[in-house]
């Protein structure tokens, strides 16, 4: 260690160590992707320099064209990548190549089980990046200098990937980053021109930055001098993929481009590439990832599109182009109308952005519709990963409510599975003759709602009911009033009216029963006066004795629980008590002369109905006391 080079040895953040370990063990069968990752970073570095030089042209220093050069040395067993992009300062190096700044990383790493097979799929949620160098190298040296800093402020970073790294200040006359990979003994194959060229063509052809390999020199003829100058050859196509016509782009190119911009390791599920001309002019290329990133629900997680203006990279994570409920979409938008010095603040206010946002949102929804229609299996995967996020849509995006509703998937009484696979369109196609409503029931869990007494009459009549058990479902349904002209009906709410699904005879019979039970209704009202808002004869039940319905305007159980959990005061509301006149217990109750016992039985029925609805009892001890009293009386 010497004072003038300020050499320092630092430890990697714990998460980096874990990531390195995970990566090396997950990616052994696909090692060559390290090159894609490093080239992707170099390309980003060139984009950043181009952008910063708009305001500060002096950053371009020598003015030489931006490029990345890949060289190798078979004897020394090294591969070197040299870019003239933005480079890094000492501080940049220590944070970017020593820590992982993404929020939630530590939580994510806690999911590691230590079982390599199980853990290896997690890497897909994380992305690999710079550290992938250690898949093939047992030592990595980075020499870098940030554009604009003096030559004496270059930095040398070096690590064997085993827990620590060294940084030292060096002289680096050329700006940018040179990465030297000291290949592991059994990875020597990468120190080879042919191999490198193939890997670059395979994964990085779409990179807009020229990737240059040294031209192989023909051996100098006798008496001739070998040329002193190195000659370079660009091996990739080096044009922005999204500017090329769709018909010329292969699926593999779209996929590799996604991995570059999405920092993802897996192929996307779908994409949509469009060129818009007319009043507004822009290109967009939008992707649906196959897997949710680990930080999908972190508030600060990166989201938004990569913004270019006339091919010049402007910013990552431009959030103004898509609504929040589509935050999982990755992609690029390249506008001809925006100014090169557009900022995040301007983006938020610009009316051009609003109309682009509207159009891009529609493109995404169309892309998802197509996926659902043409690739139902893939759509299932999409729904598992992103369904919860899409459910935020109807509240956020009123204009597209119907379209979003069509993309939603639920469990239902039609399927005997907890998997959410039923769409509203399919539901309506199966609807009964005369059914002009979409019936649903919300609750805690699939196991609980699928046996709910609220479903009894629907079972009897063969009417399908959607079962909604995600935490946000009740909230979602407060924004969804209808689909395809059919209103939604919560089967646990209000006075169930099956409309045309009940025949005239049914209705007449119901009225007659109700009349004959008026006395019982009054007695129950008296017994349950403090606990219920109303008592009535039910026509929802076939097997259970009683049920609790929620008042038309009252908060449901889920909403109440959410509000209570967030510390808000929830208005007290009393449920409606409905009883099944044909049930033997009710008949018994009706004939019960002893007022005390009538009261006990009524309270027990009430509490049981609350339990069946998934609610907790206000006074469980009271329930137990009354029940035991009855049991004792029974057994004597
Ligand atoms: P990611 O690219 O997903 O952010 P990486 O681990 O690949 O993660 O890289 C971490 C950071 O290191 C980058 O975001 C960038 O700031 C910096 N970096 C990596 N390679 C280069 C490079 N060639 N030139 C400049 N900065 C780089």
XYZ file of C-alpha atoms and ligand atoms in Angstrom:
663
model
C 0.000 0.000 0.000
C 1.440 3.358 -0.909
C 0.152 6.792 -0.135
C 0.452 8.175 -3.653
C -1.628 5.437 -5.280
C -4.032 5.335 -2.348
C -4.300 1.593 -2.591
C -7.073 0.133 -0.501
C -8.468 -3.329 0.115
C -12.198 -3.433 0.682
C -14.674 -6.199 1.360
C -17.631 -6.880 -0.906
C -21.039 -6.220 0.550
C -22.478 -9.511 1.854
C -25.078 -9.560 -0.904
C -22.380 -9.336 -3.575
C -20.666 -12.375 -2.129
C -23.923 -14.277 -2.135
C -24.715 -13.187 -5.672
C -21.262 -14.200 -6.906
C -21.651 -17.609 -5.372
C -25.149 -18.056 -6.749
C -24.138 -16.928 -10.202
C -21.101 -19.116 -10.560
C -23.157 -22.154 -9.608
C -26.228 -21.281 -11.654
C -24.678 -20.295 -14.913
C -22.050 -22.932 -15.455
C -23.942 -24.285 -18.456
C -24.216 -20.894 -20.093
C -20.894 -19.293 -19.360
C -20.519 -17.296 -22.522
C -23.139 -14.785 -21.429
C -20.467 -12.934 -19.417
C -19.475 -11.266 -22.679
C -23.010 -10.126 -23.371
C -23.253 -8.603 -19.895
C -19.954 -6.722 -20.128
C -20.730 -5.467 -23.636
C -24.167 -4.396 -22.450
C -22.534 -2.311 -19.699
C -20.083 -0.776 -22.170
C -22.946 0.143 -24.448
C -24.777 1.808 -21.541
C -21.557 3.666 -20.697
C -21.347 4.975 -24.266
C -25.013 6.032 -24.133
C -24.394 7.927 -20.917
C -21.376 9.713 -22.316
C -23.234 10.712 -25.473
C -26.023 12.100 -23.324
C -23.805 14.031 -20.915
C -21.798 15.452 -23.803
C -24.916 17.172 -25.139
C -24.513 19.711 -22.353
C -20.733 19.358 -21.984
C -19.115 18.614 -25.359
C -15.660 18.745 -23.753
C -16.381 15.338 -22.166
C -15.775 13.756 -25.554
C -12.111 14.730 -25.158
C -10.362 13.387 -28.284
C -13.642 13.198 -30.194
C -12.861 9.653 -31.352
C -15.949 7.636 -32.272
C -17.460 5.599 -29.438
C -16.781 1.880 -29.626
C -15.843 -1.138 -27.619
C -12.800 -3.227 -28.461
C -12.355 -6.851 -27.534
C -8.878 -8.371 -27.566
C -7.375 -11.586 -26.260
C -4.023 -13.098 -25.436
C -3.884 -16.863 -25.736
C -0.570 -17.189 -23.901
C -1.521 -14.982 -20.982
C -5.037 -16.487 -21.052
C -6.770 -13.101 -20.959
C -9.715 -11.444 -22.664
C -9.851 -7.630 -22.559
C -12.787 -5.315 -23.206
C -11.946 -1.696 -23.744
C -14.611 0.984 -24.066
C -14.377 4.751 -24.412
C -17.661 5.464 -22.668
C -18.358 7.484 -19.552
C -15.942 5.551 -17.301
C -15.997 5.559 -13.519
C -14.526 7.661 -10.747
C -13.012 6.030 -7.674
C -16.235 6.505 -5.789
C -18.253 5.025 -8.687
C -15.980 2.001 -8.745
C -16.331 1.330 -5.042
C -20.111 1.560 -5.078
C -20.854 -0.021 -8.456
C -18.318 -2.821 -8.295
C -18.500 -3.549 -4.595
C -22.131 -3.276 -3.624
C -25.573 -3.863 -5.055
C -27.621 -0.737 -4.745
C -31.015 -2.240 -5.603
C -33.512 -1.883 -2.804
C -34.691 -5.133 -1.325
C -31.595 -7.088 -2.306
C -30.943 -8.262 1.229
C -34.512 -9.573 1.527
C -34.174 -11.287 -1.806
C -30.968 -12.987 -0.739
C -32.703 -14.313 2.362
C -34.731 -16.516 0.032
C -31.648 -18.509 -0.818
C -31.956 -22.035 0.441
C -28.400 -23.183 -0.140
C -29.767 -25.808 -2.513
C -28.091 -24.920 -5.785
C -30.804 -26.339 -7.980
C -33.547 -24.442 -6.186
C -31.560 -21.245 -5.948
C -30.408 -21.181 -9.517
C -33.800 -20.087 -10.814
C -33.641 -17.039 -8.555
C -30.892 -15.565 -10.629
C -33.496 -14.990 -13.325
C -35.298 -12.587 -11.047
C -32.148 -10.720 -10.360
C -30.173 -10.292 -13.562
C -26.458 -10.907 -13.587
C -24.394 -7.949 -14.861
C -20.758 -7.150 -14.200
C -20.170 -9.895 -11.665
C -20.785 -12.512 -14.354
C -17.127 -11.913 -15.283
C -16.280 -14.274 -12.447
C -18.038 -17.153 -14.153
C -15.031 -17.507 -16.445
C -12.304 -15.496 -14.710
C -10.473 -16.117 -11.471
C -9.182 -12.579 -11.478
C -10.674 -9.443 -12.973
C -8.840 -6.141 -13.379
C -10.723 -2.977 -14.224
C -8.882 0.153 -15.347
C -11.159 3.118 -15.681
C -11.380 6.878 -15.727
C -14.470 8.996 -15.744
C -14.816 11.375 -18.686
C -13.875 14.894 -17.643
C -11.558 13.881 -14.790
C -7.781 14.407 -15.168
C -5.628 11.490 -16.381
C -4.164 11.146 -12.884
C -7.562 10.200 -11.475
C -7.775 6.840 -13.118
C -8.683 3.836 -10.978
C -7.495 0.268 -10.932
C -9.934 -2.227 -9.397
C -8.855 -5.791 -8.965
C -10.471 -8.848 -7.437
C -10.371 -12.605 -7.387
C -14.082 -12.615 -6.643
C -13.573 -14.124 -3.240
C -14.821 -11.578 -0.802
C -12.616 -8.574 -1.316
C -11.268 -6.244 -3.934
C -8.451 -3.699 -4.225
C -8.671 -0.192 -5.579
C -5.740 2.063 -6.416
C -5.389 5.372 -8.190
C -3.533 5.154 -11.490
C -2.737 7.271 -14.485
C -5.158 6.613 -17.308
C -4.803 8.994 -20.229
C -7.794 7.638 -22.208
C -11.224 7.928 -20.638
C -13.470 4.885 -20.357
C -13.156 1.398 -18.972
C -10.820 -1.486 -19.723
C -11.684 -4.816 -18.202
C -9.115 -7.598 -18.195
C -10.410 -11.080 -17.490
C -7.812 -13.591 -16.343
C -9.506 -16.750 -17.499
C -9.721 -19.806 -15.305
C -7.544 -22.648 -16.559
C -10.514 -24.562 -17.994
C -12.016 -21.485 -19.687
C -9.054 -20.866 -21.995
C -11.319 -21.432 -25.012
C -12.555 -17.849 -24.742
C -9.094 -16.445 -25.563
C -9.822 -17.096 -29.189
C -10.852 -14.757 -32.006
C -13.259 -17.135 -33.635
C -14.992 -18.008 -30.381
C -15.303 -14.355 -29.326
C -16.665 -13.338 -32.711
C -19.319 -16.045 -32.514
C -20.410 -15.133 -29.021
C -20.623 -11.456 -29.957
C -22.674 -12.197 -33.074
C -24.954 -14.466 -31.095
C -25.737 -12.191 -28.169
C -24.705 -8.669 -29.033
C -25.432 -8.135 -32.700
C -28.250 -5.714 -31.789
C -25.969 -3.454 -29.726
C -25.862 -0.051 -31.399
C -22.278 0.556 -30.339
C -19.643 -0.859 -32.744
C -17.931 -3.887 -31.204
C -14.488 -4.208 -32.714
C -12.172 -7.176 -32.851
C -8.590 -6.934 -33.921
C -8.137 -7.946 -37.558
C -6.138 -11.108 -37.842
C -2.901 -10.110 -39.564
C -1.684 -12.237 -42.408
C 1.854 -13.257 -41.510
C 4.281 -10.680 -42.969
C 6.000 -11.900 -46.117
C 9.755 -12.131 -45.993
C 11.433 -8.797 -46.283
C 8.166 -6.960 -45.577
C 7.568 -5.160 -42.364
C 4.566 -6.164 -40.343
C 2.122 -3.228 -40.248
C 2.740 -1.209 -37.105
C -0.868 -0.078 -36.653
C -3.458 -2.393 -35.205
C -6.404 -2.771 -37.510
C -9.952 -3.219 -36.251
C -13.043 -4.794 -37.642
C -16.601 -4.192 -36.455
C -18.251 -7.549 -35.883
C -21.793 -6.551 -34.905
C -24.443 -4.836 -36.930
C -24.062 -1.714 -34.784
C -27.388 -0.059 -35.499
C -30.218 0.644 -33.085
C -32.494 -2.404 -33.305
C -35.734 -0.497 -32.862
C -35.047 1.655 -35.928
C -34.896 -1.363 -38.219
C -37.994 -2.694 -39.992
C -39.845 -5.403 -38.084
C -39.678 -7.854 -40.945
C -35.898 -7.844 -40.863
C -35.520 -8.610 -37.194
C -35.292 -12.185 -36.014
C -36.934 -13.350 -32.783
C -33.518 -14.099 -31.325
C -32.475 -10.506 -31.919
C -35.554 -9.196 -30.155
C -34.846 -11.571 -27.285
C -31.214 -10.600 -26.909
C -32.086 -6.925 -27.086
C -34.575 -7.463 -24.283
C -31.909 -9.020 -22.098
C -29.707 -5.985 -22.678
C -32.284 -3.347 -21.804
C -34.175 -5.436 -19.262
C -31.081 -6.573 -17.386
C -32.799 -9.911 -17.463
C -31.352 -13.289 -17.983
C -34.443 -14.938 -19.455
C -36.317 -14.478 -22.709
C -39.376 -12.219 -22.662
C -42.910 -13.596 -23.050
C -43.978 -11.197 -25.763
C -43.052 -7.944 -27.450
C -44.581 -5.233 -29.563
C -42.509 -3.144 -31.942
C -44.069 -0.108 -33.560
C -43.206 2.871 -35.633
C -45.612 5.767 -35.289
C -45.764 8.469 -37.917
C -47.983 11.488 -38.321
C -48.601 14.189 -35.786
C -46.239 12.498 -33.374
C -43.286 10.449 -34.501
C -41.715 7.787 -32.406
C -40.560 4.193 -32.316
C -41.436 1.949 -29.456
C -40.393 -1.544 -28.539
C -42.194 -2.943 -25.498
C -41.629 -6.260 -23.764
C -43.537 -8.415 -21.303
C -40.986 -10.187 -19.085
C -41.460 -13.866 -18.344
C -40.776 -13.485 -14.668
C -41.417 -10.876 -12.037
C -38.323 -9.186 -10.705
C -37.761 -9.705 -7.007
C -38.457 -6.044 -6.316
C -41.792 -5.705 -8.156
C -43.484 -4.463 -4.999
C -40.701 -2.210 -3.779
C -41.659 1.377 -4.077
C -38.243 2.532 -5.261
C -37.688 -0.375 -7.645
C -36.660 0.828 -11.098
C -39.516 1.078 -13.541
C -40.232 2.818 -16.807
C -38.870 2.773 -20.312
C -35.506 3.667 -21.746
C -35.964 6.993 -23.485
C -34.099 8.019 -26.623
C -34.602 11.198 -28.582
C -33.579 10.881 -32.216
C -31.450 7.808 -31.394
C -29.641 9.586 -28.567
C -30.031 7.922 -25.207
C -31.627 10.354 -22.748
C -32.541 8.392 -19.640
C -33.330 5.049 -18.098
C -36.542 4.504 -16.186
C -38.599 7.206 -17.858
C -41.735 6.609 -15.805
C -44.120 8.960 -17.556
C -44.816 6.750 -20.545
C -46.789 4.012 -18.847
C -49.201 3.867 -15.916
C -48.038 2.362 -12.643
C -50.055 -0.825 -13.076
C -47.923 -1.622 -16.138
C -44.652 -0.990 -14.311
C -43.391 -4.466 -15.149
C -43.171 -3.638 -18.861
C -39.655 -3.107 -20.192
C -38.732 -1.345 -23.372
C -37.496 1.560 -25.405
C -39.192 4.605 -26.763
C -37.390 6.819 -29.258
C -39.088 10.126 -29.981
C -38.507 12.588 -32.787
C -40.610 15.292 -31.184
C -39.007 15.761 -27.797
C -36.068 18.026 -27.259
C -32.671 16.547 -26.492
C -32.527 18.383 -23.202
C -35.830 17.023 -21.946
C -35.842 16.342 -18.193
C -37.968 14.204 -15.898
C -39.821 17.305 -14.738
C -40.641 18.329 -18.296
C -41.768 14.790 -19.100
C -44.304 14.930 -16.313
C -45.983 17.984 -17.754
C -45.558 17.639 -21.494
C -48.882 17.020 -23.302
C -46.986 15.086 -25.982
C -46.078 12.557 -23.312
C -49.680 12.211 -22.279
C -50.776 11.217 -25.706
C -47.809 8.874 -26.113
C -48.685 7.325 -22.761
C -52.234 6.703 -23.931
C -51.034 5.024 -27.118
C -48.325 2.950 -25.420
C -50.746 1.781 -22.736
C -53.100 0.592 -25.420
C -50.279 -1.236 -27.178
C -49.417 -3.086 -24.002
C -53.030 -4.034 -23.325
C -53.401 -5.230 -26.929
C -50.216 -7.247 -26.606
C -51.544 -8.900 -23.437
C -54.894 -9.588 -25.087
C -53.128 -11.309 -27.941
C -51.008 -13.321 -25.557
C -54.102 -14.428 -23.628
C -55.828 -15.440 -26.826
C -53.010 -17.118 -28.703
C -50.854 -18.479 -25.898
C -53.139 -19.316 -22.982
C -50.451 -21.354 -21.226
C -47.983 -18.488 -21.392
C -50.700 -16.136 -20.227
C -51.192 -18.294 -17.146
C -47.545 -17.726 -16.325
C -47.944 -14.032 -16.945
C -50.956 -13.901 -14.660
C -49.151 -15.685 -11.849
C -46.317 -13.189 -11.993
C -48.103 -9.954 -12.727
C -51.838 -10.485 -12.165
C -51.801 -8.718 -8.815
C -50.226 -5.661 -10.387
C -52.676 -5.624 -13.269
C -55.495 -5.623 -10.730
C -54.397 -2.126 -9.756
C -55.423 -1.089 -13.273
C -59.157 -0.374 -13.073
C -58.598 2.077 -10.201
C -55.754 3.876 -11.943
C -56.886 3.844 -15.539
C -60.583 4.526 -15.819
C -60.490 4.889 -19.608
C -59.199 1.342 -20.119
C -61.258 -0.288 -17.398
C -63.160 -2.602 -19.711
C -60.016 -3.693 -21.531
C -58.191 -4.397 -18.276
C -61.205 -6.248 -16.871
C -61.046 -8.545 -19.882
C -57.476 -9.458 -18.934
C -58.258 -10.352 -15.327
C -58.328 -13.979 -14.208
C -60.152 -15.438 -11.212
C -60.912 -18.684 -9.530
C -64.527 -19.726 -9.880
C -67.032 -22.385 -8.939
C -66.702 -23.708 -12.492
C -63.149 -24.946 -11.898
C -62.100 -27.175 -9.078
C -58.778 -25.447 -8.603
C -57.235 -22.612 -6.666
C -55.457 -21.419 -9.803
C -56.797 -18.172 -11.219
C -57.691 -19.060 -14.777
C -61.238 -17.852 -15.419
C -61.667 -14.705 -17.502
C -64.841 -12.632 -17.685
C -65.372 -13.424 -21.327
C -65.342 -17.155 -20.658
C -67.624 -16.612 -17.667
C -70.217 -14.817 -19.787
C -70.031 -17.409 -22.527
C -71.072 -19.993 -19.949
C -73.723 -17.798 -18.334
C -77.208 -19.223 -17.882
C -80.081 -18.279 -20.125
C -81.492 -15.032 -18.741
C -78.445 -14.293 -16.552
C -77.584 -10.642 -16.880
C -75.213 -10.340 -13.923
C -71.706 -11.468 -13.062
C -71.752 -13.044 -9.610
C -68.771 -13.045 -7.299
C -67.841 -13.731 -3.709
C -64.825 -12.323 -1.906
C -63.038 -13.929 1.024
C -59.837 -14.805 2.818
C -58.798 -17.917 0.981
C -59.955 -20.213 -1.749
C -60.504 -23.034 0.741
C -62.808 -20.827 2.776
C -64.930 -19.301 -0.006
C -65.370 -22.425 -2.061
C -67.471 -23.908 0.769
C -69.266 -20.724 1.695
C -73.007 -21.061 2.394
C -73.503 -18.048 0.131
C -72.908 -20.352 -2.809
C -75.634 -22.865 -1.957
C -78.374 -21.468 -4.146
C -75.922 -20.926 -7.006
C -74.830 -24.546 -6.809
C -78.425 -25.642 -6.846
C -79.199 -23.583 -9.909
C -75.865 -24.266 -11.628
C -74.858 -20.618 -11.790
C -71.135 -19.878 -11.850
C -69.713 -17.578 -9.171
C -66.270 -15.982 -9.310
C -64.270 -16.538 -6.144
C -62.067 -13.597 -5.253
C -59.532 -14.189 -2.542
C -56.637 -11.826 -3.172
C -56.200 -9.106 -0.621
C -56.990 -6.358 -3.071
C -60.034 -7.989 -4.661
C -62.723 -6.198 -2.718
C -60.987 -2.933 -3.402
C -60.691 -3.873 -7.080
C -64.400 -4.677 -7.258
C -65.270 -1.265 -5.907
C -63.922 0.079 -9.231
C -65.432 -2.551 -11.485
C -69.129 -2.008 -11.901
C -69.783 -3.889 -15.101
C -68.252 -5.806 -17.963
C -69.751 -6.153 -21.423
C -72.896 -4.431 -20.149
C -73.401 -6.914 -17.298
C -73.243 -5.645 -13.738
C -71.179 -7.294 -11.010
C -73.060 -8.642 -8.001
C -71.449 -9.550 -4.691
C -73.440 -12.595 -3.612
C -72.793 -11.863 0.061
C -74.187 -8.384 -0.142
C -77.701 -6.978 0.146
C -80.885 -8.783 -0.703
C -80.005 -11.337 -3.339
C -82.138 -10.870 -6.411
C -81.545 -13.521 -9.027
C -83.746 -11.645 -11.490
C -84.870 -13.828 -14.353
C -82.952 -16.760 -12.919
C -85.775 -17.231 -10.433
C -88.999 -18.370 -12.063
C -92.313 -16.724 -11.235
C -93.249 -19.775 -9.191
C -89.981 -19.496 -7.259
C -90.747 -15.915 -6.438
C -94.278 -16.643 -5.402
C -93.155 -19.470 -3.155
C -90.524 -17.205 -1.591
C -93.112 -14.571 -0.800
C -95.391 -17.121 0.782
C -92.660 -18.546 2.980
C -91.613 -15.058 3.998
C -95.161 -14.298 5.048
C -95.477 -17.466 7.055
C -92.264 -16.713 8.927
C -93.058 -13.137 9.884
C -93.478 -14.160 13.506
C -90.089 -15.840 13.658
C -88.484 -12.810 12.000
C -89.865 -10.570 14.734
C -88.736 -12.888 17.509
C -85.227 -13.083 16.069
C -85.079 -9.318 15.725
C -85.809 -9.094 19.403
C -83.213 -11.684 20.357
C -80.449 -10.281 18.161
C -81.332 -6.630 18.404
C -77.816 -5.430 19.273
C -75.987 -7.581 16.749
C -77.884 -7.360 13.452
C -79.296 -4.586 11.313
C -82.053 -6.725 9.866
C -83.497 -10.235 9.930
C -85.095 -11.893 6.929
C -85.961 -15.180 5.331
C -83.179 -16.321 3.012
C -83.519 -17.842 -0.399
C -79.755 -18.278 -0.793
C -79.536 -21.368 1.389
C -80.183 -25.024 0.818
C -78.018 -26.719 3.474
C -76.983 -24.184 6.092
C -79.359 -22.831 8.727
C -78.318 -19.189 8.545
C -76.043 -16.714 6.848
C -74.835 -13.156 7.301
C -75.190 -10.730 4.415
C -73.414 -7.398 4.185
C -75.476 -4.248 3.806
C -75.477 -2.770 0.309
C -73.318 0.184 1.354
C -71.245 -1.431 4.100
C -67.561 -2.313 3.979
C -66.825 -5.966 3.365
C -64.622 -8.110 5.563
C -61.480 -7.721 3.413
C -61.710 -3.953 3.237
C -62.371 -3.743 6.933
C -59.320 -5.852 7.675
C -57.111 -3.787 5.352
C -58.258 -0.540 6.936
C -57.887 -1.875 10.455
C -54.383 -3.162 9.681
C -53.426 0.307 8.493
C -54.610 1.738 11.801
C -57.738 3.462 10.486
C -60.960 3.607 12.385
C -63.561 1.538 10.637
C -67.228 2.456 10.988
C -69.130 -0.224 12.857
C -71.716 -1.906 10.684
C -74.104 -4.663 11.603
C -74.782 -7.507 9.201
C -78.117 -8.793 7.979
C -79.161 -12.137 9.457
C -80.841 -14.435 6.950
C -82.208 -17.818 7.905
C -83.134 -20.893 5.960
C -86.791 -21.657 6.791
C -86.496 -25.262 5.660
C -83.591 -26.142 7.949
C -84.445 -28.449 10.922
C -82.593 -26.189 13.362
C -84.690 -23.219 12.288
C -87.857 -25.279 12.592
C -86.748 -26.191 16.070
C -86.043 -22.576 16.855
C -89.447 -21.561 15.562
C -91.097 -24.010 17.928
C -88.968 -23.089 20.958
C -91.230 -21.815 23.777
C -88.460 -20.909 26.244
C -87.314 -17.332 25.536
C -83.874 -17.794 27.098
C -83.138 -20.872 25.131
C -84.459 -19.188 21.962
C -82.004 -16.381 22.564
C -79.061 -18.740 23.110
C -79.842 -20.668 19.971
C -80.272 -17.481 17.929
C -76.880 -16.217 19.100
C -75.222 -19.526 18.342
C -76.654 -19.471 14.816
C -75.451 -15.928 14.376
C -71.914 -16.742 15.536
C -71.760 -19.850 13.371
C -72.781 -17.825 10.344
C -70.006 -15.334 11.153
C -67.484 -18.175 11.400
C -68.619 -19.648 8.091
C -68.099 -16.250 6.467
C -64.493 -16.256 7.681
C -65.047 -13.566 10.280
C -63.841 -13.782 13.843
C -66.249 -13.744 16.766
C -66.624 -10.565 18.781
C -67.073 -12.535 21.984
C -65.855 -16.123 21.507
C -66.257 -16.928 25.202
C -69.944 -16.009 25.005
C -70.369 -18.391 22.055
C -68.703 -21.242 23.926
C -70.763 -20.579 27.044
C -74.100 -20.615 25.180
C -73.186 -23.684 23.150
C -72.062 -25.638 26.207
C -75.242 -24.702 28.040
C -77.275 -26.197 25.190
C -75.107 -29.286 25.043
C -75.621 -29.912 28.727
C -79.373 -29.492 28.352
C -79.334 -31.871 25.397
C -77.507 -34.587 27.235
C -79.781 -34.624 30.256
P -26.300 -3.021 -13.907
O -25.648 -2.852 -15.234
O -27.481 -3.930 -13.915
O -26.531 -1.737 -13.194
P -23.781 -4.205 -13.220
O -23.363 -5.014 -12.052
O -23.609 -4.827 -14.555
O -25.262 -3.814 -12.960
O -22.977 -2.848 -13.206
C -23.012 -2.039 -12.098
C -22.696 -0.614 -12.471
O -21.316 -0.463 -12.749
C -23.380 -0.101 -13.707
O -24.696 0.327 -13.430
C -22.468 1.061 -14.088
O -22.777 2.211 -13.321
C -21.107 0.563 -13.672
N -20.394 0.002 -14.839
C -20.278 -1.306 -15.168
N -19.547 -1.436 -16.318
C -19.236 -0.207 -16.718
C -18.509 0.342 -17.842
N -17.982 -0.434 -18.792
N -18.360 1.694 -17.902
C -18.883 2.489 -16.946
N -19.588 2.050 -15.894
C -19.763 0.721 -15.772
